[in-house]
Amino acid sequence: MTGEHFDVLIVGAGLSGIGAACRLRTRCPGASFGVLEARDDLGGTWDMFRYPGVRSDSEMFTLSYSFRPWTHAAAIAGGRTILTYIRDTAKEFGVDRRIRYGHKVRSAAWSSAEARWFLEVETGPEGRQVQLTCGFLIVCGGYYSYEGGYRPEFPGLDRFSGRVVDPQRWTDDVDYVGKRVVVIGSGATAVTIVPALARRAAHVVMLQRSPTYVIERASRDAVADALRAALPERLAFRLARWINIFSGAVFYRFCRRFPRAARWLLLARARDALGAGVDAAKHFTPRYEPWDQRLCQAPDGDLFHALRSGRASIVTDTITTFTETGVTLAGGETVEADVVVAATGLELQPLGGIRLSVDGAATEPGETTAFRGAMLSGVPNLVFVFGYTTAAWTLKADLVSLYACRLINRLKRSGFRQCAPRPSDPSMATRPLVDFSSGAYRRAAAKLPKLGTKGPWASRQSYWRDFLTLRFAPLGSGALRFSNPAPTARRGRGGAGAPQRPSAAR
Ligand SMILES: Cc1cc2nc3c(=O)[nH]c(=O)nc-3n(C[C@H](O)[C@H](O)[C@H](O)COP(=O)(O)OP(=O)(O)OC[C@H]3O[C@@H](n4cnc5c(N)ncnc54)[C@H](O)[C@@H]3O)c2cc1C
C-alpha cells in the first residue's frame, strides 16, 4: 500500500535538515514537503550528545544559518544553546510542524516509471512499516551512526569493575564527581570532555595512543563583538560571518601550504599554554601534518589550563590490558580508574544508513561518485548533505540545500521529471570523499561516496568554489541531465526491466 505523497521529503531534523526545510519554505513555496526524523526530538547531534562540556568547535558565526543571525555572546557555544537555536529557527520558519518524529527511513527506492521515491519507513515503538513517496529526496541524516560510537577491542575490559561510558550515550546518572576518571582518546570529544570533567572529578587522565593538534582560541569573538556594538544585528552578523569564513580559509590554506611552519606555530602555542610541567613535544606533536585530521580547539585554553593545574594529566601510550581497577600500558605504567570514558570516535555512516535502489538495482553509496559533493552518480532526484570537515559543516549544508531548491524549481518549471548526474568518463579516477587520515574515515572509506578528479566531480573543501557553483553554475548542462525517461526504461546499474512500484533492495 502506498501512503502519502510529497513533492519533497527531507530525512533528518538535525542542523542540516532544519536548515533545508527553512530553505524549502522560502525558496520553493509551492512544494509540499515533510521532514522524517527517527528520534523523538529535533536537533540531531546537539540533542543526542549530552556529555559534560559538549560544545561546538567551530565558531557559531559559520556553524549557524546564514539566514538567521547568531546573537549569543559566545562564539564557541554549548550543545544546549545550539539546540535552542535550532529549535527556535524551526519554530520561526514554521517547519517544526512539518516534522514527523519516530519515523526512521529504512530504504528508498527510485522508480523511473513513476518518477518518484518509495520510502519504507519504520514508525513507533513497535516498528510499524509505512510507505511514503516523494518526487525529490533530501538526505540530511548526518554522517555517523546513532546506535553508538566506535569501540576498539580492549583486552580484559570485562574484568574492569568500574563504569565504562560511551560519550554518545552519556546520561545524568554517570557519577564522576570526586572519582578517578580516564578518558581514552585524543579527538574533539576527549579534548572537550577532559577539562569539563576535571572541574569536579578527583583527577582526569587523558589517555591517548597518539597526539592530536590542539589550538587555543577565544570563546568570544572580539571582532564580532565590536561589529555588534557598532552596527545593526543582521549586518554585524553578516560581516562577522564573512570574516570568519575568510580567516578560517586562510588559516587552513596556510597550514596546508606551509605544514612545517604551521606545526611549529601550533606546538609553540601549546608549549606556552602548558608551561614547563607538561611535555608538550611528547603529547601535542602528532605524526601527521596539520589538517591531515581535524584540528581540535581548546576554548580559552581550557584543556591546557586543566593540565597545567594538575586537575588533569595526559598520557601517550597504548593499552595492554584492562585490570579490575584500571588499565596497564605498554610502557609499564598502570592508571587507576573508577570511570572510563571511551572517547574512541564515531562509527561513520553515510546517508542515514538508508538502503538505496534505483529501478530495482541496489545502489551502494560507496560505489557512487559524488557530483558537486551533493548528488550521487546515477541516482535521480536525490541530494545529500555532507558538510565541510575543514570548516563549519553548515556552510556546505546550506549551499547544498539551496542547490536542492534550484533543482526542484527547475524540474517544476521545465516539466522534466528527473535529473541525475552521470560521469561522461567512466574511467575517471576517484579519491576519498574526506581526505583525512583519522581512523574513523579510514574505516568508513569504502562506505562513503567517492570524489572524482575532474570538474564538478572533484569537489574540494572550498566554500568560495562551492558558493559559485552550487548557487550559480548552470543546471542541466554537462554531467547533470534532466529527462523524462520512458516508463519502461531501466536506469541505474544492473540489467533490464524496472518494477513499477519497487520494494527496496534488501
Ligand atoms: C559532539 C560533536 C560536536 C561537533 N561540533 C562541530 C562543530 O563545531 N563544527 C562542525 O562543523 N561540525 C561539528 N560536528 C559535526 C556535526 O555533526 C555537524 O556540525 C552537524 O550538527 C550535523 O548536522 P546534521 O543535521 O547534518 O546531522 P545530525 O546532527 O547527525 O542530524 C541527523 C539527524 O538525522 C536523523 N536521521 C539519521 N538517519 C535517519 C533515518 N534513516 N531516518 C530518519 N532520520 C534519520 C538523526 O536522528 C538526526 O536527528 C560535531 C559533531 C559532534 C558529534
Coordinates of C-alpha atoms and ligand atoms in Angstrom, one line a residue:
M1 CA 0.0 0.0 0.0
T2 CA 1.4 3.4 -0.9
G3 CA 0.9 6.1 1.7
E4 CA 1.0 9.9 1.4
H5 CA 2.9 11.6 -1.4
F6 CA 5.0 14.7 -1.0
D7 CA 6.9 16.8 -3.5
V8 CA 9.9 16.7 -1.3
L9 CA 10.9 14.7 1.7
I10 CA 13.8 15.6 4.0
V11 CA 15.4 12.8 6.1
G12 CA 16.7 14.1 9.4
A13 CA 15.7 17.0 11.6
G14 CA 19.2 18.0 12.8
L15 CA 21.0 21.2 12.0
S16 CA 21.1 20.4 8.3
G17 CA 17.5 19.0 8.0
I18 CA 16.0 22.1 9.7
G19 CA 18.2 24.4 7.5
A20 CA 17.0 22.5 4.4
A21 CA 13.3 22.8 5.5
C22 CA 13.7 26.6 6.1
R23 CA 15.2 27.0 2.6
L24 CA 12.4 24.9 1.0
R25 CA 9.8 27.1 2.7
T26 CA 11.2 30.3 1.4
R27 CA 12.7 29.2 -2.0
C28 CA 10.1 26.6 -3.1
P29 CA 6.9 28.0 -1.6
G30 CA 4.5 25.8 -3.6
A31 CA 6.2 22.5 -2.8
S32 CA 4.6 20.1 -0.3
F33 CA 7.2 18.7 2.0
G34 CA 7.8 16.8 5.2
V35 CA 10.7 16.0 7.5
L36 CA 11.2 12.5 8.7
E37 CA 13.1 12.1 11.9
A38 CA 14.0 8.8 13.5
R39 CA 14.3 10.2 17.0
D40 CA 11.7 11.8 19.2
D41 CA 13.1 15.3 19.0
L42 CA 14.9 17.6 16.6
G43 CA 18.5 18.8 16.8
G44 CA 20.3 15.6 15.9
T45 CA 23.9 15.8 17.2
W46 CA 23.0 18.7 19.5
D47 CA 20.2 16.8 21.1
M48 CA 21.8 13.5 21.4
F49 CA 25.3 14.4 22.8
R50 CA 24.9 15.3 26.4
Y51 CA 28.3 14.7 28.0
P52 CA 29.6 17.5 30.2
G53 CA 31.0 20.4 28.3
V54 CA 29.6 19.4 24.9
R55 CA 30.1 22.3 22.6
S56 CA 30.9 23.4 19.1
D57 CA 34.5 23.6 18.0
S58 CA 33.6 25.8 15.0
E59 CA 32.7 29.4 15.9
M60 CA 29.0 29.9 15.6
F61 CA 29.0 32.7 13.0
T62 CA 29.7 30.0 10.4
L63 CA 28.1 27.0 12.2
S64 CA 24.8 28.9 12.5
Y65 CA 22.5 29.5 9.5
S66 CA 23.4 32.4 7.2
F67 CA 19.7 33.3 7.2
R68 CA 19.3 33.6 11.0
P69 CA 21.8 35.6 12.9
W70 CA 23.7 34.1 15.8
T71 CA 23.1 36.6 18.5
H72 CA 24.6 34.9 21.6
A73 CA 27.7 36.4 23.2
A74 CA 29.7 33.1 22.9
A75 CA 31.3 32.3 19.6
I76 CA 32.0 28.8 20.8
A77 CA 28.7 27.6 22.1
G78 CA 27.5 24.8 24.3
G79 CA 25.3 22.0 23.0
R80 CA 22.1 23.2 24.7
T81 CA 22.5 26.7 23.3
I82 CA 22.9 25.3 19.8
L83 CA 19.9 23.0 20.3
T84 CA 17.8 26.0 21.4
Y85 CA 18.9 28.0 18.3
I86 CA 17.9 25.1 16.0
R87 CA 14.6 24.7 17.8
D88 CA 13.8 28.4 17.6
T89 CA 14.7 28.5 13.9
A90 CA 12.4 25.6 13.2
K91 CA 9.6 27.4 15.1
E92 CA 10.2 30.8 13.5
F93 CA 10.1 29.3 10.0
G94 CA 7.1 27.1 10.8
V95 CA 8.9 24.0 9.8
D96 CA 8.6 22.4 13.3
R97 CA 5.0 21.4 12.3
R98 CA 6.3 19.5 9.2
I99 CA 8.4 17.1 11.3
R100 CA 7.3 13.5 11.8
Y101 CA 9.1 12.2 14.8
G102 CA 9.8 8.5 15.3
H103 CA 10.0 8.0 11.5
K104 CA 13.1 6.1 10.6
V105 CA 13.7 5.7 6.9
R106 CA 14.9 2.2 6.2
S107 CA 15.0 2.3 2.4
A108 CA 14.4 4.5 -0.5
A109 CA 13.7 3.0 -4.0
W110 CA 13.5 5.2 -7.1
S111 CA 11.1 4.3 -9.8
S112 CA 11.8 5.9 -13.2
A113 CA 8.4 4.7 -14.4
E114 CA 6.6 6.8 -11.7
A115 CA 9.4 9.4 -11.3
R116 CA 9.2 9.1 -7.5
W117 CA 10.9 7.7 -4.5
F118 CA 9.2 5.0 -2.5
L119 CA 10.3 5.2 1.1
E120 CA 10.0 2.3 3.6
V121 CA 9.6 4.0 7.0
E122 CA 9.6 2.4 10.4
T123 CA 7.4 4.2 12.9
G124 CA 6.5 3.9 16.6
P125 CA 7.9 1.7 19.3
E126 CA 6.6 -1.4 17.6
G127 CA 8.4 -0.5 14.4
R128 CA 5.3 -0.4 12.2
Q129 CA 6.2 -0.1 8.5
V130 CA 4.6 2.7 6.4
Q131 CA 5.4 3.7 2.8
L132 CA 5.7 7.3 1.8
T133 CA 6.5 8.6 -1.6
C134 CA 8.1 11.8 -2.9
G135 CA 9.4 13.4 -6.1
F136 CA 12.6 14.6 -4.6
L137 CA 14.6 13.4 -1.6
I138 CA 17.0 15.4 0.5
V139 CA 19.0 13.3 2.9
C140 CA 20.2 15.1 6.0
G141 CA 20.9 12.1 8.1
G142 CA 24.3 13.3 9.4
Y143 CA 27.5 11.3 9.0
Y144 CA 27.6 8.8 11.9
S145 CA 25.5 6.0 13.4
Y146 CA 23.2 6.9 16.2
E147 CA 23.4 3.4 17.6
G148 CA 26.7 4.2 19.4
G149 CA 30.3 5.2 19.0
Y150 CA 33.3 3.1 17.7
R151 CA 34.8 0.9 20.4
P152 CA 38.0 -0.9 19.6
E153 CA 38.7 -4.3 21.2
F154 CA 40.2 -3.6 24.7
P155 CA 41.8 -6.7 26.2
G156 CA 40.5 -7.6 29.6
L157 CA 37.7 -5.0 29.5
D158 CA 35.2 -7.3 31.2
R159 CA 37.5 -7.6 34.2
F160 CA 37.2 -3.9 34.9
S161 CA 35.0 -3.2 37.9
G162 CA 34.3 0.5 37.3
R163 CA 31.9 2.0 34.8
V164 CA 32.8 2.4 31.1
V165 CA 30.9 5.1 29.3
D166 CA 30.3 5.9 25.7
P167 CA 30.1 9.7 25.4
Q168 CA 27.4 9.3 22.7
R169 CA 25.2 7.7 25.3
W170 CA 26.0 9.9 28.3
T171 CA 23.2 10.0 30.9
D172 CA 22.7 12.1 34.0
D173 CA 23.4 9.1 36.2
V174 CA 27.1 8.9 35.2
D175 CA 28.7 9.7 38.5
Y176 CA 32.2 11.1 38.1
V177 CA 32.2 13.7 40.9
G178 CA 35.2 13.0 43.2
K179 CA 36.2 10.0 41.1
R180 CA 39.3 9.0 39.2
V181 CA 38.4 9.2 35.5
V182 CA 40.3 8.0 32.5
V183 CA 39.3 9.4 29.1
I184 CA 40.5 7.2 26.3
G185 CA 41.0 9.2 23.1
S186 CA 42.6 12.3 21.6
G187 CA 39.9 13.7 19.3
A188 CA 37.4 16.5 19.7
T189 CA 35.3 14.6 22.2
A190 CA 38.3 13.9 24.5
V191 CA 39.6 17.4 24.2
T192 CA 36.2 18.8 25.2
I193 CA 35.3 16.4 28.0
V194 CA 38.6 16.3 29.8
P195 CA 38.5 19.9 31.1
A196 CA 34.8 19.7 31.8
L197 CA 35.2 16.5 33.9
A198 CA 38.3 17.9 35.6
R199 CA 36.3 20.6 37.3
R200 CA 34.5 18.0 39.5
A201 CA 36.4 14.7 39.3
A202 CA 39.2 13.8 41.7
H203 CA 41.5 13.6 38.8
V204 CA 41.2 13.0 35.0
V205 CA 43.7 11.2 32.8
M206 CA 43.6 11.8 29.1
L207 CA 45.0 8.6 27.7
Q208 CA 45.9 8.8 24.0
R209 CA 47.6 6.4 21.7
S210 CA 48.9 9.3 19.6
P211 CA 48.7 13.1 19.9
T212 CA 46.4 15.5 18.1
Y213 CA 46.9 19.1 17.2
V214 CA 45.0 21.3 19.7
I215 CA 44.8 25.0 19.3
E216 CA 43.7 27.5 21.9
R217 CA 41.1 30.0 20.8
A218 CA 39.0 32.7 22.5
S219 CA 35.4 31.6 23.3
R220 CA 34.3 35.1 22.4
D221 CA 35.0 36.8 19.1
A222 CA 36.3 40.3 19.8
V223 CA 35.8 41.5 16.2
A224 CA 32.2 40.3 16.1
D225 CA 31.6 41.9 19.5
A226 CA 32.9 45.2 18.1
L227 CA 30.8 44.9 15.0
R228 CA 27.7 44.1 17.1
A229 CA 28.3 47.2 19.2
A230 CA 28.5 49.5 16.2
L231 CA 26.2 48.0 13.6
P232 CA 22.6 46.7 13.2
E233 CA 22.4 43.0 14.3
R234 CA 21.9 41.5 10.9
L235 CA 24.7 43.4 9.2
A236 CA 27.1 42.7 12.1
F237 CA 26.3 39.0 11.8
R238 CA 26.9 39.0 8.1
L239 CA 30.2 40.8 8.4
A240 CA 31.3 38.5 11.3
R241 CA 30.4 35.5 9.3
W242 CA 32.3 36.5 6.2
I243 CA 35.4 37.5 8.2
N244 CA 35.3 34.1 9.9
I245 CA 34.8 32.3 6.6
F246 CA 37.8 34.2 5.2
S247 CA 40.1 33.9 8.2
G248 CA 39.3 30.1 8.6
A249 CA 40.1 29.5 4.9
V250 CA 43.3 31.5 5.1
F251 CA 44.4 29.5 8.2
Y252 CA 43.6 26.2 6.5
R253 CA 45.5 27.2 3.3
F254 CA 48.4 28.4 5.4
C255 CA 48.6 25.0 7.2
R256 CA 48.4 23.0 4.0
R257 CA 50.9 25.2 2.2
F258 CA 53.4 25.6 5.0
P259 CA 52.9 22.5 7.2
R260 CA 56.3 22.8 8.9
A261 CA 55.6 26.4 9.9
A262 CA 52.1 25.6 11.0
R263 CA 53.3 22.6 13.0
W264 CA 55.9 24.8 14.7
L265 CA 53.3 27.5 15.5
L266 CA 50.8 25.1 16.9
L267 CA 53.4 23.4 19.1
A268 CA 54.8 26.8 20.3
R269 CA 51.3 27.9 21.4
A270 CA 50.7 24.6 23.2
R271 CA 54.0 24.8 24.9
D272 CA 53.3 28.4 26.1
A273 CA 49.9 27.5 27.4
L274 CA 51.1 24.3 29.2
G275 CA 54.1 25.7 31.0
A276 CA 57.2 23.6 31.9
G277 CA 55.2 20.9 33.8
V278 CA 53.8 19.2 30.8
D279 CA 55.8 17.7 28.0
A280 CA 54.2 19.5 25.0
A281 CA 56.5 18.0 22.5
K282 CA 55.6 14.4 23.6
H283 CA 51.8 14.9 24.0
F284 CA 50.9 17.6 21.4
T285 CA 53.1 16.7 18.4
P286 CA 51.2 14.4 16.1
R287 CA 52.8 12.2 13.5
Y288 CA 50.7 13.8 10.7
E289 CA 50.6 17.3 9.3
P290 CA 48.1 19.9 10.4
W291 CA 44.7 19.3 8.8
D292 CA 45.5 15.7 7.8
Q293 CA 43.0 15.3 10.5
R294 CA 40.6 17.8 12.1
L295 CA 42.3 20.3 14.4
C296 CA 40.9 20.3 17.9
Q297 CA 40.0 23.6 19.6
A298 CA 40.5 24.4 23.3
P299 CA 38.2 27.4 24.0
D300 CA 40.2 29.9 26.2
G301 CA 42.8 27.1 26.5
D302 CA 40.6 25.1 28.8
L303 CA 42.4 21.8 28.2
F304 CA 45.8 23.4 28.7
H305 CA 44.6 25.0 32.0
A306 CA 43.3 21.7 33.3
L307 CA 46.6 20.0 32.5
R308 CA 48.6 22.9 33.9
S309 CA 46.6 23.0 37.1
G310 CA 47.2 19.3 37.8
R311 CA 43.5 18.5 37.9
A312 CA 44.1 16.5 34.7
S313 CA 47.1 14.8 33.2
I314 CA 47.9 13.4 29.9
V315 CA 49.5 10.0 29.0
T316 CA 50.6 9.0 25.5
D317 CA 50.8 5.2 25.4
T318 CA 49.0 2.1 24.3
I319 CA 46.7 0.0 26.5
T320 CA 48.0 -3.5 27.1
T321 CA 45.0 -4.7 29.2
F322 CA 42.3 -3.5 31.5
T323 CA 42.6 -4.7 35.1
E324 CA 40.0 -4.7 37.8
T325 CA 40.9 -1.3 38.8
G326 CA 42.2 0.5 35.7
V327 CA 44.5 -0.1 32.7
T328 CA 48.1 -1.1 32.2
L329 CA 50.0 0.4 29.4
A330 CA 52.7 -0.8 27.0
G331 CA 55.3 1.4 28.7
G332 CA 54.6 -0.4 32.0
E333 CA 52.6 2.2 33.8
T334 CA 49.3 1.5 35.4
V335 CA 46.5 4.0 35.5
E336 CA 43.8 3.5 38.2
A337 CA 40.3 4.5 37.3
D338 CA 36.7 4.4 38.8
V339 CA 35.2 5.6 35.5
V340 CA 36.5 5.1 31.9
V341 CA 35.1 7.3 29.1
A342 CA 35.7 5.7 25.7
A343 CA 36.0 8.7 23.5
T344 CA 37.3 6.5 20.8
G345 CA 35.4 8.0 17.9
L346 CA 32.2 7.8 15.9
E347 CA 31.0 5.0 13.7
L348 CA 30.6 6.8 10.4
Q349 CA 27.6 6.1 8.3
P350 CA 26.6 7.8 5.1
L351 CA 23.0 8.8 4.2
G352 CA 21.4 7.9 7.4
G353 CA 22.0 4.2 6.8
I354 CA 19.2 4.2 4.2
R355 CA 19.3 1.3 1.7
L356 CA 19.1 2.9 -1.8
S357 CA 17.9 1.4 -5.0
V358 CA 17.3 2.7 -8.5
D359 CA 14.7 0.8 -10.6
G360 CA 15.3 -2.3 -8.6
A361 CA 19.1 -2.2 -8.6
A362 CA 20.7 -1.8 -5.2
T363 CA 22.9 1.3 -5.0
E364 CA 25.8 1.3 -2.5
P365 CA 26.8 4.9 -1.8
G366 CA 30.4 3.7 -1.6
E367 CA 30.2 2.7 -5.3
T368 CA 29.0 6.1 -6.5
T369 CA 30.8 9.3 -7.2
A370 CA 29.6 12.5 -5.7
F371 CA 28.5 15.2 -8.1
R372 CA 29.3 18.7 -6.7
G373 CA 29.6 16.9 -3.3
A374 CA 25.8 16.9 -3.3
M375 CA 24.3 14.2 -5.6
L376 CA 25.3 10.6 -6.3
S377 CA 26.2 9.4 -9.8
G378 CA 23.3 7.5 -11.4
V379 CA 20.8 8.4 -8.6
P380 CA 18.0 10.7 -9.7
N381 CA 16.3 13.4 -7.7
L382 CA 18.4 12.9 -4.5
V383 CA 20.6 15.4 -2.8
F384 CA 22.6 14.5 0.3
V385 CA 24.2 16.8 2.8
F386 CA 27.8 16.1 3.9
G387 CA 29.2 19.3 5.3
Y388 CA 32.8 20.5 5.4
T389 CA 35.2 18.8 7.7
T390 CA 37.8 21.6 7.5
A391 CA 35.3 24.4 8.1
A392 CA 31.9 24.6 9.6
W393 CA 29.5 21.9 8.5
T394 CA 26.7 24.3 7.9
L395 CA 28.5 26.3 5.3
K396 CA 28.3 23.4 2.9
A397 CA 25.0 22.1 4.2
D398 CA 23.3 25.4 3.4
L399 CA 24.8 25.6 -0.1
V400 CA 23.6 22.1 -0.8
S401 CA 20.1 23.0 0.4
L402 CA 20.0 26.0 -1.9
Y403 CA 21.2 23.7 -4.7
A404 CA 18.4 21.3 -4.0
C405 CA 15.9 24.2 -4.2
R406 CA 17.3 25.2 -7.5
L407 CA 16.9 21.7 -8.8
I408 CA 13.4 21.3 -7.5
N409 CA 12.3 24.6 -9.1
R410 CA 14.0 23.7 -12.3
L411 CA 12.2 20.4 -12.5
K412 CA 8.9 22.1 -11.9
R413 CA 9.4 24.8 -14.4
S414 CA 10.8 22.6 -17.1
G415 CA 8.3 19.8 -16.9
F416 CA 11.1 17.2 -16.6
R417 CA 10.5 14.5 -14.1
Q418 CA 14.1 13.6 -13.1
C419 CA 17.6 14.8 -13.0
A420 CA 20.6 12.6 -12.4
P421 CA 24.4 13.2 -12.7
R422 CA 26.3 10.7 -14.8
P423 CA 30.1 10.9 -15.4
S424 CA 30.9 11.1 -19.1
D425 CA 34.3 9.4 -18.4
P426 CA 33.6 6.2 -16.5
S427 CA 37.3 5.6 -16.2
M428 CA 37.8 8.8 -14.2
A429 CA 40.0 8.2 -11.1
T430 CA 38.4 8.6 -7.7
R431 CA 39.6 9.7 -4.3
P432 CA 38.0 9.6 -0.8
L433 CA 35.1 12.0 0.0
V434 CA 37.1 13.1 3.0
D435 CA 40.8 13.1 2.8
F436 CA 41.5 12.7 6.5
S437 CA 43.9 10.1 7.8
S438 CA 42.0 9.6 11.0
G439 CA 40.8 6.0 11.9
A440 CA 37.1 6.9 11.6
Y441 CA 37.4 8.0 8.0
R442 CA 39.8 5.2 7.0
R443 CA 37.4 2.6 8.5
A444 CA 34.5 4.1 6.6
A445 CA 36.2 4.9 3.3
A446 CA 34.5 2.0 1.4
K447 CA 31.1 3.1 2.6
L448 CA 31.3 6.7 1.7
P449 CA 30.7 8.1 -1.8
K450 CA 33.9 8.9 -3.7
L451 CA 35.0 12.1 -5.3
G452 CA 36.1 12.3 -8.9
T453 CA 39.2 14.1 -10.1
K454 CA 37.7 16.3 -12.7
G455 CA 35.2 19.2 -13.0
P456 CA 32.1 19.0 -10.8
W457 CA 33.1 15.6 -9.5
A458 CA 36.2 16.9 -7.9
S459 CA 34.5 18.9 -5.2
R460 CA 37.1 20.4 -2.8
Q461 CA 36.7 21.8 0.7
S462 CA 36.4 25.3 -0.7
Y463 CA 33.4 27.5 0.3
W464 CA 34.2 30.0 -2.4
R465 CA 34.2 27.5 -5.2
D466 CA 31.1 25.8 -3.9
F467 CA 29.4 29.2 -3.4
L468 CA 29.8 29.9 -7.1
T469 CA 29.0 26.5 -8.5
L470 CA 26.2 25.4 -6.2
R471 CA 24.4 28.7 -6.4
F472 CA 25.1 29.9 -9.9
A473 CA 26.5 27.2 -12.2
P474 CA 24.0 26.4 -14.9
L475 CA 21.8 23.4 -14.2
G476 CA 21.2 20.8 -16.9
S477 CA 24.5 21.1 -18.7
G478 CA 27.3 18.6 -18.8
A479 CA 27.0 15.7 -16.4
L480 CA 23.7 16.6 -14.9
R481 CA 20.9 15.6 -17.2
F482 CA 17.2 16.4 -16.9
S483 CA 15.0 14.0 -18.6
N484 CA 11.6 12.3 -18.9
P485 CA 12.6 8.6 -19.1
A486 CA 10.3 6.2 -20.9
P487 CA 8.2 4.4 -18.3
T488 CA 9.8 1.1 -19.1
A489 CA 13.4 2.5 -19.2
R490 CA 15.9 0.8 -16.9
R491 CA 18.1 3.2 -15.0
G492 CA 21.0 2.7 -12.7
R493 CA 23.3 -0.3 -12.6
G494 CA 22.1 -3.8 -13.4
G495 CA 20.0 -5.4 -16.2
A496 CA 16.6 -4.6 -17.7
G497 CA 13.0 -4.5 -16.5
A498 CA 12.1 -1.9 -13.9
P499 CA 9.4 -2.8 -11.4
Q500 CA 6.6 -0.3 -11.3
R501 CA 6.4 0.0 -7.5
P502 CA 9.8 -1.1 -6.3
S503 CA 10.3 -2.6 -2.9
A504 CA 13.8 -1.5 -2.0
A505 CA 16.6 -4.0 -2.4
R506 CA 17.1 -5.7 0.9
Ligands
LIG1 C1 30.0 16.4 19.6 C2 30.0 17.0 18.3 C3 30.4 18.3 18.0 C4 30.5 18.8 16.7 N1 30.9 20.0 16.6 C5 31.0 20.5 15.3 C6 31.5 21.9 15.1 O1 31.8 22.6 15.9 N2 31.5 22.3 13.8 C7 31.2 21.5 12.7 O2 31.3 21.9 11.6 N3 30.7 20.2 12.9 C8 30.6 19.8 14.2 N4 30.2 18.5 14.4 C9 29.7 17.7 13.3 C10 28.1 17.9 13.4 O3 27.5 16.6 13.4 C11 27.6 18.8 12.4 O4 28.1 20.1 12.5 C12 26.0 19.0 12.4 O5 25.5 19.0 13.6 C13 25.5 17.9 11.6 O6 24.1 18.2 11.4 P1 23.2 17.2 10.5 O7 21.8 17.7 10.7 O8 23.8 17.1 9.2 O9 23.4 15.8 11.2 P2 23.0 15.3 12.6 O10 23.1 16.3 13.7 O11 23.7 14.0 12.9 O12 21.4 15.0 12.5 C14 21.0 14.0 11.7 C15 19.5 13.7 12.0 O13 19.0 12.8 11.1 C16 18.3 11.7 11.8 N5 18.4 10.5 10.9 C17 19.5 9.9 10.6 N6 19.2 8.8 9.8 C18 17.9 8.8 9.7 C19 17.0 7.9 9.0 N7 17.4 6.9 8.3 N8 15.6 8.2 9.1 C20 15.2 9.3 9.8 N9 16.0 10.1 10.5 C21 17.4 9.9 10.4 C22 19.0 11.6 13.1 O14 18.2 11.0 14.1 C23 19.4 13.1 13.4 O15 18.4 13.7 14.1 C24 30.1 18.0 15.7 C25 29.7 16.6 15.9 C26 29.7 16.1 17.2 C27 29.3 14.7 17.3

